[in-house]
Amino acid sequence: MTEKVLVRVDGRELSLSNLTKVLYPAGGFTKAEVIDYYTRIAPVMLPRLRGRPLTVKRFPNGVERQSFFEKNAPAHTPKWVRKVTLPVPGSTMNREKIDFAVVDDLPTLVYYANLAAIEFHVPMWRVGGDGDPLPPDTLVFDLDPGAPATIVECCRVAVLLRDELERDGLECLPKTSGNKGMQLYARWDRGPGTADYAKALAQRLESAHPLVTSVMARKVRPGRVFIDWSQNNPAKTTVAPYSMRANRLPTVSTPLLWDEVEKCDEPDQLMFTAPEVLARVEEHGDLFGPSGSAP
């Protein structure tokens, strides 16, 4: 029998179900703990989600079982969840438009966590009050290591990127992907053209540093770090800061200190679980916060 618990979150009534279901079998991490994490991390995570059309990756029976990406807001989505209807060129579902949810508040975040939405992915642009897309406000570089390279090599490339961006008047902030790589974010107020800018910078670094490749083809990537500039395509999404990831343990896409990036010499040094990230926020505050440059 499915147990359900009625809760009130910021004035909204939610029915939470299957709270004892284990979503991460290796560590016994339950659905209740996933919901608790997202509730507690909300003050620093919500600013990264607000106004951005949402794509989630859901794991109804845990991270070791079948999963699926979901862009279209479910039919049973509460009326109070903000939704925007946007075109989706090239949709695999042959849809011209999709009703995206937008996580503007804690009740919406908890609603999705209760759907076993482990991962939250968003684009580098927001929608305005009328629901229309705005120009990109974030520049992102996704660093993907080709084995035997690891996040250690990603850190070396991240420093190179940081220095180049600083020379161009852009401050960037690092975070782990929660998997094997990392991303750099920079606030962008120069209108369209983020993908072209990112590609040109990636190619410039590639020509100067053998460790770097700007080419997606896997045959050229072993032992190198792929700078995926294409994540700036308006149709693409990137895992949100503070989102959990579907790994063996409940890892998180974690904002970092540059000191941690510069000193990293072992991959495990930059792998953090949900409880550890909550402790980091308690200690450091929001490393993607108002004092930084990333949205």
Coordinates of C-alpha atoms in Angstrom, one line a residue:
M1 CA 0.0 0.0 0.0
T2 CA 1.4 3.4 -1.0
E3 CA 1.7 5.7 2.0
K4 CA 0.9 9.3 1.5
V5 CA 1.5 12.3 3.7
L6 CA -0.2 15.7 3.3
V7 CA 2.1 18.6 3.9
R8 CA 1.7 22.4 3.6
V9 CA 4.7 24.1 2.0
D10 CA 4.6 27.9 1.9
G11 CA 0.8 27.8 1.8
R12 CA 0.5 25.1 -0.8
E13 CA -0.8 21.7 0.1
L14 CA 1.2 18.8 -1.3
S15 CA 0.7 15.0 -1.1
L16 CA 4.0 13.2 -0.7
S17 CA 4.2 9.5 -1.4
N18 CA 6.5 6.5 -1.0
L19 CA 8.8 8.4 1.3
T20 CA 10.6 5.3 2.5
K21 CA 11.4 4.1 -1.0
V22 CA 15.2 3.8 -1.4
L23 CA 16.3 5.7 -4.5
Y24 CA 20.0 5.2 -4.0
P25 CA 20.4 1.5 -3.0
A26 CA 24.2 1.7 -2.4
G27 CA 23.8 4.1 0.4
G28 CA 20.2 3.5 1.4
F29 CA 19.3 7.1 0.5
T30 CA 15.5 7.4 0.5
K31 CA 12.9 9.5 -1.4
A32 CA 12.3 11.3 1.9
E33 CA 15.9 12.3 2.1
V34 CA 15.9 13.5 -1.5
I35 CA 12.9 15.7 -0.7
D36 CA 14.6 16.9 2.5
Y37 CA 17.8 17.8 0.6
Y38 CA 15.9 19.9 -2.0
T39 CA 13.9 21.6 0.8
R40 CA 17.0 22.6 2.7
I41 CA 19.1 23.6 -0.4
A42 CA 16.2 25.6 -1.8
P43 CA 17.4 29.0 -0.6
V44 CA 20.6 28.8 -2.7
M45 CA 19.2 26.6 -5.5
L46 CA 16.0 28.5 -6.4
P47 CA 17.8 31.6 -7.7
R48 CA 19.4 29.3 -10.3
L49 CA 16.0 27.8 -11.4
R50 CA 13.7 30.8 -11.3
G51 CA 12.5 31.9 -14.7
R52 CA 14.2 29.0 -16.5
P53 CA 12.1 26.3 -18.4
L54 CA 12.7 23.1 -16.6
T55 CA 13.8 19.7 -17.8
V56 CA 14.0 16.9 -15.2
K57 CA 15.4 13.4 -15.2
R58 CA 13.1 11.2 -13.1
F59 CA 14.0 7.9 -11.5
P60 CA 10.6 6.5 -10.1
N61 CA 12.2 3.3 -8.9
G62 CA 15.7 4.5 -8.0
V63 CA 18.9 5.4 -9.8
E64 CA 19.7 1.8 -10.7
R65 CA 16.4 1.4 -12.6
Q66 CA 14.8 2.9 -15.7
S67 CA 14.8 6.7 -15.9
F68 CA 13.4 9.3 -18.3
F69 CA 13.9 12.9 -19.2
E70 CA 10.7 15.0 -18.9
K71 CA 10.3 18.5 -20.4
N72 CA 6.5 18.7 -20.7
A73 CA 4.8 19.4 -17.4
P74 CA 2.8 16.4 -16.3
A75 CA -1.0 16.5 -16.8
H76 CA -1.5 16.3 -13.1
T77 CA 0.7 19.4 -12.4
P78 CA -1.0 21.7 -9.9
K79 CA -2.5 24.8 -11.3
W80 CA -0.3 27.0 -9.1
V81 CA 2.9 25.7 -10.8
R82 CA 4.1 28.3 -13.3
K83 CA 4.1 27.0 -16.9
V84 CA 5.3 28.5 -20.2
T85 CA 4.5 27.2 -23.7
L86 CA 7.6 27.3 -25.9
P87 CA 8.5 25.9 -29.3
V88 CA 10.7 22.9 -29.4
P89 CA 12.4 22.5 -32.8
G90 CA 13.4 19.0 -33.6
S91 CA 11.4 17.5 -30.7
T92 CA 11.8 13.7 -30.5
M93 CA 8.1 13.5 -29.6
N94 CA 7.1 15.4 -32.8
R95 CA 5.7 18.3 -30.8
E96 CA 5.8 21.8 -32.1
K97 CA 5.4 23.3 -28.6
I98 CA 5.8 22.1 -25.0
D99 CA 4.3 23.3 -21.7
F100 CA 7.4 23.7 -19.6
A101 CA 7.3 24.1 -15.8
V102 CA 9.3 26.9 -14.2
V103 CA 10.5 26.3 -10.7
D104 CA 10.0 29.8 -9.1
D105 CA 9.3 28.7 -5.6
L106 CA 9.8 26.0 -2.9
P107 CA 6.4 24.2 -3.4
T108 CA 7.2 23.6 -7.1
L109 CA 10.7 22.3 -6.1
V110 CA 9.2 19.9 -3.6
Y111 CA 6.5 18.8 -6.0
Y112 CA 9.1 17.7 -8.5
A113 CA 11.3 16.1 -5.8
N114 CA 8.2 14.0 -4.9
L115 CA 8.1 12.8 -8.5
A116 CA 11.5 11.4 -8.0
A117 CA 13.0 14.1 -10.2
I118 CA 16.6 13.5 -9.1
E119 CA 18.2 15.9 -11.7
F120 CA 17.2 19.4 -12.6
H121 CA 18.4 20.8 -15.9
V122 CA 17.9 24.4 -17.2
P123 CA 19.0 26.6 -20.1
M124 CA 21.3 29.6 -20.0
W125 CA 18.3 32.0 -20.5
R126 CA 15.1 32.9 -18.8
V127 CA 11.6 33.7 -19.8
G128 CA 10.1 37.1 -19.1
G129 CA 6.8 37.8 -17.3
D130 CA 4.9 37.3 -20.6
G131 CA 6.5 33.8 -21.0
D132 CA 8.7 34.8 -24.0
P133 CA 12.4 33.8 -24.0
L134 CA 14.9 36.5 -23.0
P135 CA 18.4 36.8 -24.4
P136 CA 21.0 34.5 -22.6
D137 CA 22.2 35.8 -19.3
T138 CA 24.8 33.1 -18.6
L139 CA 27.8 31.8 -20.5
V140 CA 28.7 28.2 -19.7
F141 CA 31.7 26.0 -20.5
D142 CA 31.1 22.3 -19.9
L143 CA 34.4 20.5 -19.3
D144 CA 34.3 16.7 -20.1
P145 CA 37.5 14.6 -19.5
G146 CA 38.3 11.8 -21.8
A147 CA 39.8 8.9 -19.9
P148 CA 42.4 8.5 -18.6
A149 CA 41.9 12.3 -17.9
T150 CA 39.8 13.1 -14.9
I151 CA 38.4 16.1 -13.1
V152 CA 42.0 16.9 -12.1
E153 CA 42.7 17.7 -15.7
C154 CA 39.4 19.6 -16.0
C155 CA 40.7 21.8 -13.1
R156 CA 43.8 22.7 -15.1
V157 CA 41.7 23.7 -18.1
A158 CA 39.3 25.6 -15.9
V159 CA 42.1 27.8 -14.7
L160 CA 43.2 28.5 -18.3
L161 CA 39.6 29.4 -19.2
R162 CA 39.3 31.6 -16.1
D163 CA 42.4 33.6 -17.0
E164 CA 41.2 34.1 -20.6
L165 CA 37.8 35.2 -19.5
E166 CA 39.3 37.6 -17.0
R167 CA 41.3 39.2 -19.8
D168 CA 38.0 39.7 -21.6
G169 CA 36.3 41.3 -18.6
L170 CA 34.3 38.3 -17.6
E171 CA 34.4 36.7 -14.1
C172 CA 33.5 33.0 -14.0
L173 CA 32.7 30.6 -11.2
P174 CA 33.3 26.9 -11.1
K175 CA 31.1 23.9 -10.1
T176 CA 31.4 20.2 -10.4
S177 CA 29.0 18.4 -12.7
G178 CA 28.4 15.9 -10.0
N179 CA 29.7 13.2 -12.4
K180 CA 33.2 13.2 -13.8
G181 CA 33.5 16.7 -15.2
M182 CA 32.8 20.4 -14.2
Q183 CA 31.3 23.6 -15.6
L184 CA 32.3 27.3 -15.5
Y185 CA 29.6 29.9 -15.4
A186 CA 29.9 33.6 -16.2
R187 CA 27.3 36.3 -16.1
W188 CA 26.6 37.5 -19.7
D189 CA 25.0 40.8 -20.7
R190 CA 26.2 41.0 -24.3
G191 CA 23.0 39.7 -26.0
P192 CA 22.9 36.7 -28.3
G193 CA 26.2 35.1 -29.4
T194 CA 27.2 33.0 -26.4
A195 CA 27.8 29.9 -28.5
D196 CA 30.0 31.7 -31.0
Y197 CA 32.0 33.4 -28.2
A198 CA 32.5 30.1 -26.3
K199 CA 33.5 28.2 -29.5
A200 CA 36.1 30.8 -30.5
L201 CA 37.6 30.7 -27.0
A202 CA 37.6 26.9 -26.9
Q203 CA 39.4 26.8 -30.2
R204 CA 41.9 29.4 -29.1
L205 CA 42.8 27.3 -26.1
E206 CA 42.9 24.1 -28.2
S207 CA 45.5 25.7 -30.5
A208 CA 47.7 26.6 -27.5
H209 CA 47.3 23.7 -25.2
P210 CA 47.5 20.0 -26.2
L211 CA 45.4 19.0 -23.2
V212 CA 42.4 20.8 -24.7
T213 CA 40.0 19.8 -27.5
S214 CA 37.0 21.7 -28.8
V215 CA 35.9 18.8 -31.0
M216 CA 33.1 16.6 -29.9
A217 CA 34.3 13.4 -31.7
R218 CA 35.3 10.9 -29.1
K219 CA 38.2 9.5 -31.1
V220 CA 40.2 12.8 -30.4
R221 CA 39.3 13.0 -26.7
P222 CA 41.2 10.3 -24.8
G223 CA 43.5 11.9 -22.3
R224 CA 42.2 15.4 -23.1
V225 CA 39.5 17.7 -21.8
F226 CA 36.7 18.5 -24.2
I227 CA 35.4 22.1 -23.8
D228 CA 31.8 21.7 -24.8
W229 CA 30.9 25.2 -26.0
S230 CA 27.7 23.9 -27.6
Q231 CA 25.9 23.9 -24.2
N232 CA 25.3 27.6 -25.0
N233 CA 22.9 26.6 -27.8
P234 CA 19.5 28.0 -26.6
A235 CA 18.0 24.5 -27.2
K236 CA 20.3 22.9 -24.7
T237 CA 20.2 22.6 -20.9
T238 CA 22.9 22.1 -18.3
V239 CA 22.5 20.5 -14.9
A240 CA 21.6 23.2 -12.4
P241 CA 23.9 24.2 -9.5
Y242 CA 23.1 22.2 -6.4
S243 CA 21.1 19.5 -8.4
M244 CA 21.6 16.0 -7.3
R245 CA 22.9 13.4 -9.8
A246 CA 21.9 9.8 -10.4
N247 CA 25.2 8.1 -9.4
R248 CA 25.9 5.2 -7.0
L249 CA 25.8 7.7 -4.2
P250 CA 23.7 10.9 -4.0
T251 CA 26.3 13.2 -5.5
V252 CA 25.6 16.9 -6.3
S253 CA 26.6 19.5 -8.9
T254 CA 28.6 21.5 -6.4
P255 CA 29.8 25.1 -6.6
L256 CA 33.5 25.3 -5.8
L257 CA 36.1 27.7 -4.4
W258 CA 38.9 28.5 -6.9
D259 CA 41.4 27.5 -4.3
E260 CA 39.8 24.0 -4.4
V261 CA 40.1 23.9 -8.2
E262 CA 43.8 25.1 -8.2
K263 CA 44.8 22.5 -5.5
C264 CA 42.9 19.5 -6.8
D265 CA 45.2 16.5 -7.5
E266 CA 42.8 13.6 -6.8
P267 CA 39.3 13.2 -8.4
D268 CA 37.7 12.3 -5.1
Q269 CA 38.6 15.6 -3.6
L270 CA 35.8 17.3 -5.7
M271 CA 33.1 14.7 -5.3
F272 CA 30.4 15.8 -2.8
T273 CA 27.2 14.1 -1.7
A274 CA 24.0 15.8 -0.7
P275 CA 24.7 15.9 3.1
E276 CA 28.2 17.2 2.4
V277 CA 26.9 20.0 0.2
L278 CA 24.4 21.1 2.9
A279 CA 27.4 21.3 5.3
R280 CA 29.4 23.2 2.7
V281 CA 26.6 25.8 2.3
E282 CA 26.5 26.1 6.1
E283 CA 30.2 26.8 6.1
H284 CA 30.8 28.8 3.0
G285 CA 27.4 30.2 2.1
D286 CA 26.3 30.3 -1.5
L287 CA 29.4 30.2 -3.6
F288 CA 27.2 31.2 -6.6
G289 CA 25.7 34.0 -4.5
P290 CA 25.3 37.7 -4.8
S291 CA 29.0 38.4 -4.3
G292 CA 29.8 36.3 -7.4
S293 CA 29.1 36.9 -11.0
A294 CA 27.1 33.8 -12.0
P295 CA 23.3 33.9 -12.0

